[in-house]
mmCIF file of N, CA and C in Angstrom:
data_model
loop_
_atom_site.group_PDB
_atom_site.id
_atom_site.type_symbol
_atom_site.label_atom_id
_atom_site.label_comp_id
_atom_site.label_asym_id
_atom_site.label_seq_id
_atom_site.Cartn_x
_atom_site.Cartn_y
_atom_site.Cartn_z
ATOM 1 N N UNK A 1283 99.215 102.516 173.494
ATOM 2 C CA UNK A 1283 99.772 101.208 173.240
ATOM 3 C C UNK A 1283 100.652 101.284 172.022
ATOM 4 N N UNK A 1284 101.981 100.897 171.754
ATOM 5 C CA UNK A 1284 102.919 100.881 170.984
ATOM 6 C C UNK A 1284 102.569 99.870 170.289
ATOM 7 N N UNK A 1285 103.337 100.016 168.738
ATOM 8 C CA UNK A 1285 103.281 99.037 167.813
ATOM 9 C C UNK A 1285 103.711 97.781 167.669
ATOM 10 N N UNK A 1286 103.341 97.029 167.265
ATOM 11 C CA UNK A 1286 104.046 95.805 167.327
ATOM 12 C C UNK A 1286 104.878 95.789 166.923
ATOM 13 N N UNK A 1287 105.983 94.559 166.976
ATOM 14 C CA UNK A 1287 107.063 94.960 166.191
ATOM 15 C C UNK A 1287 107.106 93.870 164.986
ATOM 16 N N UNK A 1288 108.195 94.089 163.996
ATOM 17 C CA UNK A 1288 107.500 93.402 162.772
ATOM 18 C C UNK A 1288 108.196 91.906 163.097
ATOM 19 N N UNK A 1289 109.184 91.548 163.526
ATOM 20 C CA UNK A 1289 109.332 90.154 163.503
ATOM 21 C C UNK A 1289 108.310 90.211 164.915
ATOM 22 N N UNK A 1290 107.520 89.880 165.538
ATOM 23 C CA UNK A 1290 106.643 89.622 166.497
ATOM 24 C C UNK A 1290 105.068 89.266 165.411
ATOM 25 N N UNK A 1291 105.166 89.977 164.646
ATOM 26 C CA UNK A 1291 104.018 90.048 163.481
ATOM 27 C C UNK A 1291 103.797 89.114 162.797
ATOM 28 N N UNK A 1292 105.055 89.129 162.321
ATOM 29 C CA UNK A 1292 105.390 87.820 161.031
ATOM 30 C C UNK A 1292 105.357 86.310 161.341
ATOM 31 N N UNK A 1293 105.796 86.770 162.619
ATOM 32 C CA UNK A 1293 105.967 85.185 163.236
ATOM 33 C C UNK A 1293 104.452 84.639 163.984
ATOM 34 N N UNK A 1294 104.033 85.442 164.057
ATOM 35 C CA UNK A 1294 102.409 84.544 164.473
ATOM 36 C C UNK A 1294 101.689 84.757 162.815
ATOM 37 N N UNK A 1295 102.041 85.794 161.875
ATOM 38 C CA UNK A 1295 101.398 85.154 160.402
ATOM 39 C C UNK A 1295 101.862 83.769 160.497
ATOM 40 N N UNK A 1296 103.376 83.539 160.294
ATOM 41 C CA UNK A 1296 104.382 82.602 159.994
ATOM 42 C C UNK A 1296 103.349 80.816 160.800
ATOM 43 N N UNK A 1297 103.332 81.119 162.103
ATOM 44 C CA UNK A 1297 102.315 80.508 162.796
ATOM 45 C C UNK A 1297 101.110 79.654 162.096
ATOM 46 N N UNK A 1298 100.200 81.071 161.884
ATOM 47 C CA UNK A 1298 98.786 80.653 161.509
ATOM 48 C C UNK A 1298 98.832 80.357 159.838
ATOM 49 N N UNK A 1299 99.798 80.202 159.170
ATOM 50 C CA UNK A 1299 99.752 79.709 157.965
ATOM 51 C C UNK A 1299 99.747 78.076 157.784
ATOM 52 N N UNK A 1300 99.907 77.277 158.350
ATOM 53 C CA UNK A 1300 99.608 76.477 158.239
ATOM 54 C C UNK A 1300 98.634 75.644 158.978
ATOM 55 N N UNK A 1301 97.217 74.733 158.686
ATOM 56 C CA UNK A 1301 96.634 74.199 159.380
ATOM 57 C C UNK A 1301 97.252 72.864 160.366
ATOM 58 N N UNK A 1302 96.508 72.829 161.578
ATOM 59 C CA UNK A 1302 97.358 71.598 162.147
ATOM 60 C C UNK A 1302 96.925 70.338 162.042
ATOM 61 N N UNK A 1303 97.583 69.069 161.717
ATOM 62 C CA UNK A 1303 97.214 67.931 161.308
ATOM 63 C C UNK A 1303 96.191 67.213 161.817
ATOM 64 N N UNK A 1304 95.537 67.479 163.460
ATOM 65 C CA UNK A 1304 93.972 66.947 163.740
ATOM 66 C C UNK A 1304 94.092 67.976 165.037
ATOM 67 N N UNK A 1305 92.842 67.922 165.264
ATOM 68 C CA UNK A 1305 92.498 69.010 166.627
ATOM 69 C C UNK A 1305 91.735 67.845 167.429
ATOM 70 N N UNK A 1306 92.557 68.832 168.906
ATOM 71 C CA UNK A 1306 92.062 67.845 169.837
ATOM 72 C C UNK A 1306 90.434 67.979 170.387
ATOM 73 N N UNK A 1307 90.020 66.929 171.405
ATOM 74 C CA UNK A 1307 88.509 67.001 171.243
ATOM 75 C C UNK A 1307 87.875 68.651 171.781
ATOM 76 N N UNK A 1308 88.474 69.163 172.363
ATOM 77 C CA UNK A 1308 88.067 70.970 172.953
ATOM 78 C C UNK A 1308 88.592 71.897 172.066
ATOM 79 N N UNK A 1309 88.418 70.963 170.428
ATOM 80 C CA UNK A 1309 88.784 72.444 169.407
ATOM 81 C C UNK A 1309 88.032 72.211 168.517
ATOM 82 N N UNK A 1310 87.355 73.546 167.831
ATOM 83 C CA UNK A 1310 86.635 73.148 166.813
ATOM 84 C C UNK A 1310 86.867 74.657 166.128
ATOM 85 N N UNK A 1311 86.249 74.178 164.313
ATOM 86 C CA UNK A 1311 86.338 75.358 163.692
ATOM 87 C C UNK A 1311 84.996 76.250 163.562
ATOM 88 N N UNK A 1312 85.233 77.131 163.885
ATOM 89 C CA UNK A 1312 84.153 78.595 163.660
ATOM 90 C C UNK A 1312 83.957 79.619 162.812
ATOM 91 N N UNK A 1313 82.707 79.506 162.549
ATOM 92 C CA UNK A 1313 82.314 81.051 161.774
ATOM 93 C C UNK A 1313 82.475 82.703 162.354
ATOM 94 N N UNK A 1314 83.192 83.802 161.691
ATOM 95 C CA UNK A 1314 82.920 84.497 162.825
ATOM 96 C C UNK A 1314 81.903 85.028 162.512
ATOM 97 N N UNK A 1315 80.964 85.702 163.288
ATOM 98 C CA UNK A 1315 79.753 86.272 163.112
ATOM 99 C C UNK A 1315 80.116 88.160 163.291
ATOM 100 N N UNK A 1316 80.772 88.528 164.528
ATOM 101 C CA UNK A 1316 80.289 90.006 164.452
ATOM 102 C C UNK A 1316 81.813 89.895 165.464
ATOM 103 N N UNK A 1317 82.516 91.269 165.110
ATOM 104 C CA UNK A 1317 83.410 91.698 166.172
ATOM 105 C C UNK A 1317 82.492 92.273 167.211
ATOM 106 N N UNK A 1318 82.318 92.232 168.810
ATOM 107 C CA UNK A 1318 82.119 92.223 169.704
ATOM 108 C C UNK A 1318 82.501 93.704 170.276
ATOM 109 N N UNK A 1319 84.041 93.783 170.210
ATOM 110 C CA UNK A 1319 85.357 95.051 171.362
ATOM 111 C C UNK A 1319 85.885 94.137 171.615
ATOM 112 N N UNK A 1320 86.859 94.652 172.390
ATOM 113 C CA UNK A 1320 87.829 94.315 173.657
ATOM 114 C C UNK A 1320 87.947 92.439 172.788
ATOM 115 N N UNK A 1321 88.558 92.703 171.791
ATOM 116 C CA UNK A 1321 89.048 91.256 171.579
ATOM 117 C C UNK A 1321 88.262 89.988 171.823
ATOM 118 N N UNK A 1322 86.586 90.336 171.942
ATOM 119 C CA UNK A 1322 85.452 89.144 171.521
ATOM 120 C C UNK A 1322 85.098 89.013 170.516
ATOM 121 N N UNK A 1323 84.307 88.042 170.143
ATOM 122 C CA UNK A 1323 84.091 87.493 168.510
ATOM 123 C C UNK A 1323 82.658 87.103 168.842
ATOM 124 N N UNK A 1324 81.767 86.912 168.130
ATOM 125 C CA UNK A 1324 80.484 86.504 168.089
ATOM 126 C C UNK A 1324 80.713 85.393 166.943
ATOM 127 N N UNK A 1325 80.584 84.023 167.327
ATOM 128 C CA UNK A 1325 81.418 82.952 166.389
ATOM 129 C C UNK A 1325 80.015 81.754 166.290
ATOM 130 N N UNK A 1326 79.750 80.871 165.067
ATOM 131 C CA UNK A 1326 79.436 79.788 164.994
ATOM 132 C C UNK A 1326 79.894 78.846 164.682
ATOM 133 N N UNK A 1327 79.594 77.858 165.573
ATOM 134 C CA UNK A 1327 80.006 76.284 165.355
ATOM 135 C C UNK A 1327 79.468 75.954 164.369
ATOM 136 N N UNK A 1328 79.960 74.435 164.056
ATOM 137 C CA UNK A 1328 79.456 73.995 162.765
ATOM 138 C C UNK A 1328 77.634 73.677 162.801
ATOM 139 N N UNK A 1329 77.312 73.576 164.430
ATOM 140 C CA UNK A 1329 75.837 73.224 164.289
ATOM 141 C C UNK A 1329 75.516 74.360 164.858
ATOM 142 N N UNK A 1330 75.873 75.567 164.172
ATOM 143 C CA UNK A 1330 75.120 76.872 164.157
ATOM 144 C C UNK A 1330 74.747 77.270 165.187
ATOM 145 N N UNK A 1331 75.292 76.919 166.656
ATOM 146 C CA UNK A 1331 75.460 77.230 168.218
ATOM 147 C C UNK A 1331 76.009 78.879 167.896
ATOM 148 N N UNK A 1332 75.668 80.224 168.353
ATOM 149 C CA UNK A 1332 76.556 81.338 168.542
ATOM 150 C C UNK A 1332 77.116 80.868 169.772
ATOM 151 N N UNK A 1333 78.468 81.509 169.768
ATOM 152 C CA UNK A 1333 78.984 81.292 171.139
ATOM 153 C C UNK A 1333 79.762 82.975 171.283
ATOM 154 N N UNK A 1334 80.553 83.038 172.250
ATOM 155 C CA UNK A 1334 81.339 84.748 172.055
ATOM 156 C C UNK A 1334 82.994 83.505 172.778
ATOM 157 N N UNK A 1335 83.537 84.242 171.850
ATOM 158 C CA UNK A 1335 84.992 83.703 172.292
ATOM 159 C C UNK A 1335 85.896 84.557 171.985
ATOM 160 N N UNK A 1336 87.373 84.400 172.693
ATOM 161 C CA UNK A 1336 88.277 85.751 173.457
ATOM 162 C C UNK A 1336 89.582 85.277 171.824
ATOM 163 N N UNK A 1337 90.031 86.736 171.536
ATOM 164 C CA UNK A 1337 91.258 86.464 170.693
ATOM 165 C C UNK A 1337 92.312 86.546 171.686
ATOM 166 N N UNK A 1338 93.425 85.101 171.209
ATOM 167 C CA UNK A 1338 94.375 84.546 172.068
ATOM 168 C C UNK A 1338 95.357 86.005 172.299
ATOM 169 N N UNK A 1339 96.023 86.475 173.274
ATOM 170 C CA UNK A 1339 97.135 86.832 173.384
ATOM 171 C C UNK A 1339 97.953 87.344 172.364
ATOM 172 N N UNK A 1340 98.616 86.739 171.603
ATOM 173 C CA UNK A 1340 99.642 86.711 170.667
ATOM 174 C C UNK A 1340 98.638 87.307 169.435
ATOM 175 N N UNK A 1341 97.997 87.224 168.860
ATOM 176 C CA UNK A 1341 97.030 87.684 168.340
ATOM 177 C C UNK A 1341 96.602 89.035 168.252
ATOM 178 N N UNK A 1342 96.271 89.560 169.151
ATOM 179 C CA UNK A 1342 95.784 91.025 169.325
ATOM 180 C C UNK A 1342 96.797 92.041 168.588
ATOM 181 N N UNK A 1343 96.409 92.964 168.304
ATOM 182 C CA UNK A 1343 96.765 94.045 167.818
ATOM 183 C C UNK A 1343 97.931 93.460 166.416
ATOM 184 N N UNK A 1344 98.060 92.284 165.975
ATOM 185 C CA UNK A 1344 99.066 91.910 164.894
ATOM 186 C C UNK A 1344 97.684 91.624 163.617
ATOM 187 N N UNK A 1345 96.583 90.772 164.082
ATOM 188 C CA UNK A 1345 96.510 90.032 162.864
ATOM 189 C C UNK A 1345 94.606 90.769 162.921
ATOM 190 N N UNK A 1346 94.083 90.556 162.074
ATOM 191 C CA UNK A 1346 93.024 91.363 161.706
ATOM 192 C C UNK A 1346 91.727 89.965 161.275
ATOM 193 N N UNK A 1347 90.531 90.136 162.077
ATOM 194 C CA UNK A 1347 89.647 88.867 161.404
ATOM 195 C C UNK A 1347 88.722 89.595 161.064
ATOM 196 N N UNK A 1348 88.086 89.069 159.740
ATOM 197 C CA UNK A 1348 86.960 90.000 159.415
ATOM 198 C C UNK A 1348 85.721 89.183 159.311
ATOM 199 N N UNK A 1349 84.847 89.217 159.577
ATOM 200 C CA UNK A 1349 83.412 88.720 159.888
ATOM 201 C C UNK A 1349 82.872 88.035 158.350
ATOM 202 N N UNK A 1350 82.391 86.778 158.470
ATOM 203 C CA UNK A 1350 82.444 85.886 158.055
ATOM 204 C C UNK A 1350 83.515 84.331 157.712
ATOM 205 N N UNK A 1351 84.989 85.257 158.017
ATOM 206 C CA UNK A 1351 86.468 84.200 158.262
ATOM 207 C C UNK A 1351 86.038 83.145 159.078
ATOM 208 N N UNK A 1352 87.000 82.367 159.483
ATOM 209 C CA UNK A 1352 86.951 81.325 160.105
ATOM 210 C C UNK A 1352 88.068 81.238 161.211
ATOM 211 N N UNK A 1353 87.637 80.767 162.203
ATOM 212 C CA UNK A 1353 88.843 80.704 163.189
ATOM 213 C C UNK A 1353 88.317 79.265 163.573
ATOM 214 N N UNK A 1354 89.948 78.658 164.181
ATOM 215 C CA UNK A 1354 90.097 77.647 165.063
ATOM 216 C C UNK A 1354 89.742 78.238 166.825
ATOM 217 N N UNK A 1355 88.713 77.727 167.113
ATOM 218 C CA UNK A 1355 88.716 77.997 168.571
ATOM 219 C C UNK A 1355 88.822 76.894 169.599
ATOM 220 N N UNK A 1356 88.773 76.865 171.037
ATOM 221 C CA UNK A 1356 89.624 75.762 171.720
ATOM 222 C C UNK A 1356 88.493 76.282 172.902
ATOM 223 N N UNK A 1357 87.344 75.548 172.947
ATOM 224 C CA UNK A 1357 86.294 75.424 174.186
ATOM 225 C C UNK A 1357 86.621 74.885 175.252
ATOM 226 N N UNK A 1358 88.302 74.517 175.569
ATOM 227 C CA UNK A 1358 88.305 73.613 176.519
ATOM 228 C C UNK A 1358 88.889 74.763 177.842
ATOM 229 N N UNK A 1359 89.024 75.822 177.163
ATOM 230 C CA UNK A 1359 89.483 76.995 178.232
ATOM 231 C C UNK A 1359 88.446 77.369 179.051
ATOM 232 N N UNK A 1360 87.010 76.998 178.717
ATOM 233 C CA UNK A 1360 86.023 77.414 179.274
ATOM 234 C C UNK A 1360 85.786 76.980 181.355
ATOM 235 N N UNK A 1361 86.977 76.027 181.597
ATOM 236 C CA UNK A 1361 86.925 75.584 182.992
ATOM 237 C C UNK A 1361 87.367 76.878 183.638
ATOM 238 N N UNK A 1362 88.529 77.843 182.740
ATOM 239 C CA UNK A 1362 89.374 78.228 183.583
ATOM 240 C C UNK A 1362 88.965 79.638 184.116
ATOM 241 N N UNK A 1363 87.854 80.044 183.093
ATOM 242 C CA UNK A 1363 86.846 81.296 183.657
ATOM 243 C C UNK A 1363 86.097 81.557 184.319
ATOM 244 N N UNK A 1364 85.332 82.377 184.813
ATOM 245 C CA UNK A 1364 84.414 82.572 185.922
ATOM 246 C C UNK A 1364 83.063 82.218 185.981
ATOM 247 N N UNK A 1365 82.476 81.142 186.716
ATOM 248 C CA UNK A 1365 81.417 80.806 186.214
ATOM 249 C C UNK A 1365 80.393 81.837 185.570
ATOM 250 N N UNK A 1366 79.946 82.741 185.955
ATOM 251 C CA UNK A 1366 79.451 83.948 185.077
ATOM 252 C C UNK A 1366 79.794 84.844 184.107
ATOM 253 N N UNK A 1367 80.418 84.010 183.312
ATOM 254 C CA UNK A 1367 81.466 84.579 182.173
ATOM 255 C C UNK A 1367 80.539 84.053 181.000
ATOM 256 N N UNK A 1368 80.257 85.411 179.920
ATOM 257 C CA UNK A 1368 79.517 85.161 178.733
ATOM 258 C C UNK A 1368 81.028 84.361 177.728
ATOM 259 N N UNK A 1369 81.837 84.543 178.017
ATOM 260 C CA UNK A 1369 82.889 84.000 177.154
ATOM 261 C C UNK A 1369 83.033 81.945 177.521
ATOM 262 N N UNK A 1370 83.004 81.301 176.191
ATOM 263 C CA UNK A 1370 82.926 79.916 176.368
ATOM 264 C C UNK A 1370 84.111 79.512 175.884
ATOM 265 N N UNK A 1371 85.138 80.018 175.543
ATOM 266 C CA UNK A 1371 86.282 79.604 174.617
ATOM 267 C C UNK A 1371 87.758 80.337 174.187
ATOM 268 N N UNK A 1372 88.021 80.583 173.642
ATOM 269 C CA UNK A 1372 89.485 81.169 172.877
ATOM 270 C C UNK A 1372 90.114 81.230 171.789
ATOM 271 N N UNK A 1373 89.836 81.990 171.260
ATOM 272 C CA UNK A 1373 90.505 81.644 169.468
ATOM 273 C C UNK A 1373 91.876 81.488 169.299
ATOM 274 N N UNK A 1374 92.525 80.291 169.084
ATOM 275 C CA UNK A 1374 93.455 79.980 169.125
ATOM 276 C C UNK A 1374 94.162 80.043 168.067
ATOM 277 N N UNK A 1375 93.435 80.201 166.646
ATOM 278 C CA UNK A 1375 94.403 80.007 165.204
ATOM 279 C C UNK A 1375 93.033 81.035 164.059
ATOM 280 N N UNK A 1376 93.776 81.633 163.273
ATOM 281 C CA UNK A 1376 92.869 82.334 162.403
ATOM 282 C C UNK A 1376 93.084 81.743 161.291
ATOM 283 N N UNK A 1377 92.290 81.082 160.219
ATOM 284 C CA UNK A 1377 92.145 80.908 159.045
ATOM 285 C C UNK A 1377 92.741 81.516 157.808
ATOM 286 N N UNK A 1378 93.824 81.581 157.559
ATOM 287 C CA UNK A 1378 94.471 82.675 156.889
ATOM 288 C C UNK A 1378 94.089 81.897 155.103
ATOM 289 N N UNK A 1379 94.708 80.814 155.008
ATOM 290 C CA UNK A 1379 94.925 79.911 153.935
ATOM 291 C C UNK A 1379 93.774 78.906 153.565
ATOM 292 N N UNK A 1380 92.531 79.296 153.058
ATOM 293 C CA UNK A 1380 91.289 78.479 153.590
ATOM 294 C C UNK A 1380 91.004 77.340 152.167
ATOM 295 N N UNK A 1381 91.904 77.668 151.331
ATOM 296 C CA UNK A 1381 91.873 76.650 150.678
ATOM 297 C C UNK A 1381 92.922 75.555 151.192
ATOM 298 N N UNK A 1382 93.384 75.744 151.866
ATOM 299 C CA UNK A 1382 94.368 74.213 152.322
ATOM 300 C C UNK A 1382 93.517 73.905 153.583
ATOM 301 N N UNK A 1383 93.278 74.981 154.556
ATOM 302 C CA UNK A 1383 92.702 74.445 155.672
ATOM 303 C C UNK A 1383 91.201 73.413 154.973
ATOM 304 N N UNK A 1384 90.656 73.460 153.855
ATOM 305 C CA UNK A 1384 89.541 72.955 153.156
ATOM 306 C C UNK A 1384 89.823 71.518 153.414
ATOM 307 N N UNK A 1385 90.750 71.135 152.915
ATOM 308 C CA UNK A 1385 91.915 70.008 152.311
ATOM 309 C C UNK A 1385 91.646 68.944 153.431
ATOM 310 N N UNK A 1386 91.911 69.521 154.648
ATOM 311 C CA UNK A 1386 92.009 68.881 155.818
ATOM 312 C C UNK A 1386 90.969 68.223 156.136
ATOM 313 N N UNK A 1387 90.706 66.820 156.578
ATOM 314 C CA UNK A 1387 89.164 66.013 156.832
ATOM 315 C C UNK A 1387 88.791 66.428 158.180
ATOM 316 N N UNK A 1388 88.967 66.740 158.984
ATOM 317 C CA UNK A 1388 88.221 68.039 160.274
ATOM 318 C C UNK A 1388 87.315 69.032 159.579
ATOM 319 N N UNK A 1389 87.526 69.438 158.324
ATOM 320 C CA UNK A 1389 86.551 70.708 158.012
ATOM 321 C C UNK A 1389 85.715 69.985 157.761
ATOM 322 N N UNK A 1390 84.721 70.960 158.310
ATOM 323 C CA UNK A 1390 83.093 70.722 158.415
ATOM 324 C C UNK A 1390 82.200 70.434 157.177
ATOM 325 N N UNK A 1391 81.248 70.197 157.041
ATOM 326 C CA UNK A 1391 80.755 69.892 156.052
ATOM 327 C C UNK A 1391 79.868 71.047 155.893
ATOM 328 N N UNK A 1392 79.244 71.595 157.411
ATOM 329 C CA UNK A 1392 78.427 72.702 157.237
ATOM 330 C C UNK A 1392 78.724 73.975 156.932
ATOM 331 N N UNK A 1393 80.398 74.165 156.774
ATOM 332 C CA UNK A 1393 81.035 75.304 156.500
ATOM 333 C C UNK A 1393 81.756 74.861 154.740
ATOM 334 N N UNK A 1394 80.319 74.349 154.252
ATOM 335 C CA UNK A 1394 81.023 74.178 152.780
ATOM 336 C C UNK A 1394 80.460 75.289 152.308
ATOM 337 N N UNK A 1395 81.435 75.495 150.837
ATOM 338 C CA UNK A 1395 81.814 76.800 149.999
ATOM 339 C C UNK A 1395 80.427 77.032 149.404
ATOM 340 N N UNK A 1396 80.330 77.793 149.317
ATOM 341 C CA UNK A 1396 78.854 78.936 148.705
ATOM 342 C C UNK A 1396 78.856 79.026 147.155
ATOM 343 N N UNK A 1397 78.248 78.056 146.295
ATOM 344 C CA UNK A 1397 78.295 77.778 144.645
ATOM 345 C C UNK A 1397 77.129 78.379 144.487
ATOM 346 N N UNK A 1398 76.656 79.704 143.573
ATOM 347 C CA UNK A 1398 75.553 80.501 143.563
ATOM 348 C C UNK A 1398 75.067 80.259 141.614
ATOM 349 N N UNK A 1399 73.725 79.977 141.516
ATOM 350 C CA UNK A 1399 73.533 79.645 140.109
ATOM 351 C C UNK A 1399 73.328 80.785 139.948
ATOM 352 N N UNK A 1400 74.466 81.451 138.503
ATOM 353 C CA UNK A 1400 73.926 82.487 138.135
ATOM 354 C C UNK A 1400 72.518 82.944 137.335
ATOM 355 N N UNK A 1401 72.633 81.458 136.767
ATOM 356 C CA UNK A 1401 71.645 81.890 135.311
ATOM 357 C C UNK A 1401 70.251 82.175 136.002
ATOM 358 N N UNK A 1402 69.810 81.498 137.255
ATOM 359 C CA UNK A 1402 68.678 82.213 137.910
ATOM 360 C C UNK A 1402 68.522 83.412 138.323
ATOM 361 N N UNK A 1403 69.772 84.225 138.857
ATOM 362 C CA UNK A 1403 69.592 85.176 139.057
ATOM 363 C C UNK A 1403 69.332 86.335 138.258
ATOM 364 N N UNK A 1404 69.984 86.181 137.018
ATOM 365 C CA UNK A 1404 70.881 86.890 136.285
ATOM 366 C C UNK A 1404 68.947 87.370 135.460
ATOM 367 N N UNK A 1405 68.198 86.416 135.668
ATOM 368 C CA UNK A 1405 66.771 86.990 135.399
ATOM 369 C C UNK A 1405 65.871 87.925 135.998
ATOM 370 N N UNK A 1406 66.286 87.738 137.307
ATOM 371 C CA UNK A 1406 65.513 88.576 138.817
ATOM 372 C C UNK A 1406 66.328 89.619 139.002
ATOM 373 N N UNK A 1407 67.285 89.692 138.343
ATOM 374 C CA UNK A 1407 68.663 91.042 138.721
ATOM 375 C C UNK A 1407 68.324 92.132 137.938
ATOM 376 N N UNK A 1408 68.141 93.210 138.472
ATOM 377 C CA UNK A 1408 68.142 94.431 137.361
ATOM 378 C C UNK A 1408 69.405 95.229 137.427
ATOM 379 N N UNK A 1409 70.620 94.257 138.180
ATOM 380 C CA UNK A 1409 71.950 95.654 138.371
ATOM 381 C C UNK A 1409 72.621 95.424 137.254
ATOM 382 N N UNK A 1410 72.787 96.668 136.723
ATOM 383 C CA UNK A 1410 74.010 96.628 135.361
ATOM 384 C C UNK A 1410 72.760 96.969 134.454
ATOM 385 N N UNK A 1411 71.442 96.997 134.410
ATOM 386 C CA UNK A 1411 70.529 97.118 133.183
ATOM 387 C C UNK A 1411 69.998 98.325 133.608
ATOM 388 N N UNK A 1412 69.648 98.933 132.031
ATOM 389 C CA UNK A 1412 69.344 99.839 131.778
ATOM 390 C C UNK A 1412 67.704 100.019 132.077
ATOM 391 N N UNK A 1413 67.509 101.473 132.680
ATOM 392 C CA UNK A 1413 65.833 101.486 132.964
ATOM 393 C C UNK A 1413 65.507 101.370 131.437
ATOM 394 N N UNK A 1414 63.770 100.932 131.891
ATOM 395 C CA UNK A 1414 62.866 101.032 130.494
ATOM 396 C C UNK A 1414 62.960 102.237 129.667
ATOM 397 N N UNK A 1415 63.163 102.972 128.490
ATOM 398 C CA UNK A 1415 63.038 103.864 127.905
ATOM 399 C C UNK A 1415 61.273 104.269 127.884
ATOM 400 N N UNK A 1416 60.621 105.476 127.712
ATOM 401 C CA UNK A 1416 60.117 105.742 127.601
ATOM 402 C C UNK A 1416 58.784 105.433 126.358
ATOM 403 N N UNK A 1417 59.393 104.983 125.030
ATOM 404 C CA UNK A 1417 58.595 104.411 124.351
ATOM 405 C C UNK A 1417 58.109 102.950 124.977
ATOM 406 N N UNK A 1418 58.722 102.150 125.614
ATOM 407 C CA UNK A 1418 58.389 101.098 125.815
ATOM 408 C C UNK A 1418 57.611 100.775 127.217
ATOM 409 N N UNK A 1419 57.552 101.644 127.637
ATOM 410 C CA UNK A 1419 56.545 102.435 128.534
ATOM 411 C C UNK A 1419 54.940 102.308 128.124
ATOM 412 N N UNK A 1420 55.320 103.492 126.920
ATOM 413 C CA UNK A 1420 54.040 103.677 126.505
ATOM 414 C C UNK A 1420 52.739 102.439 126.021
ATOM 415 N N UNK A 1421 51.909 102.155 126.120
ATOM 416 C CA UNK A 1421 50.902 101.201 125.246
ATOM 417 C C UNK A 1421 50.169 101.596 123.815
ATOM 418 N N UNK A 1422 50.336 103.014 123.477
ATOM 419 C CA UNK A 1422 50.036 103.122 122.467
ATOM 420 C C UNK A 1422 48.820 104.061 122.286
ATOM 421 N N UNK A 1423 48.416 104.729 121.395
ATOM 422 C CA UNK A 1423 47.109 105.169 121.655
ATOM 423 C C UNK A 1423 45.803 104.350 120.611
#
């Protein structure tokens, strides 16, 4: 399979850079969970449904999703497959810009941003510290 070519590339980045102003009712946004092969996704909805859904066409071999991203997917393709088809959907738009796509009142509430308290951890953490030295080891005789 030959390379893409670069205006073919740019222009579906060019595409997926901006979010679209409301999605219709057979679109929703997803977690991805696990690359699959052959251009499946192992994806969650906002109420934590896995589903497996297909990367669109235009998509393949240009743009790269990495597990945990977010994609726009479009469940309403699901008529046009075979009733015994593990696939429910189609990823139609990849999340490139996720602080604007944030912006937008469609994003989920259950796909809010991950605020981690350090100062709790930073007690239970031993990375970056030095083992015990050996005197402090000892109890003494």
């Amino acid at each position: 399979m030959g390379k893409p070519k670069r205006s073919n590339v740019l222009a579906v980045a060019e595409e997926s850079m901006t979010p679209p102003d409301e999605l219709t009712a057979t679109q929703s946004l997803a977690r991805v969970v696990k690359a699959e092969g052959n251009s499946l996704y192992t994806c969650t909805l906002p109420n934590t449904k896995p589903i497996l859904v297909e990367l669109e066409v235009r998509f393949r071999n240009t743009m790269w999703i990495r597990r945990g991203g977010y994609v726009l997917v479009d469940l309403g393709s699901r008529e046009e497959r075979p009733p015994n088809s593990r696939v429910v959907g189609e990823i139609i738009n990849v999340v490139r810009d996720e602080k604007q796509w944030r912006k937008q009142p469609y994003w989920p509430k259950e796909f809010a941003k991950n605020t981690y308290d350090d100062d709790e951890e930073d007690e239970d953490s031993t990375v970056g510290k030095m083992p015990p030295s050996d005197s402090e080891e000892e109890d003494g005789p």
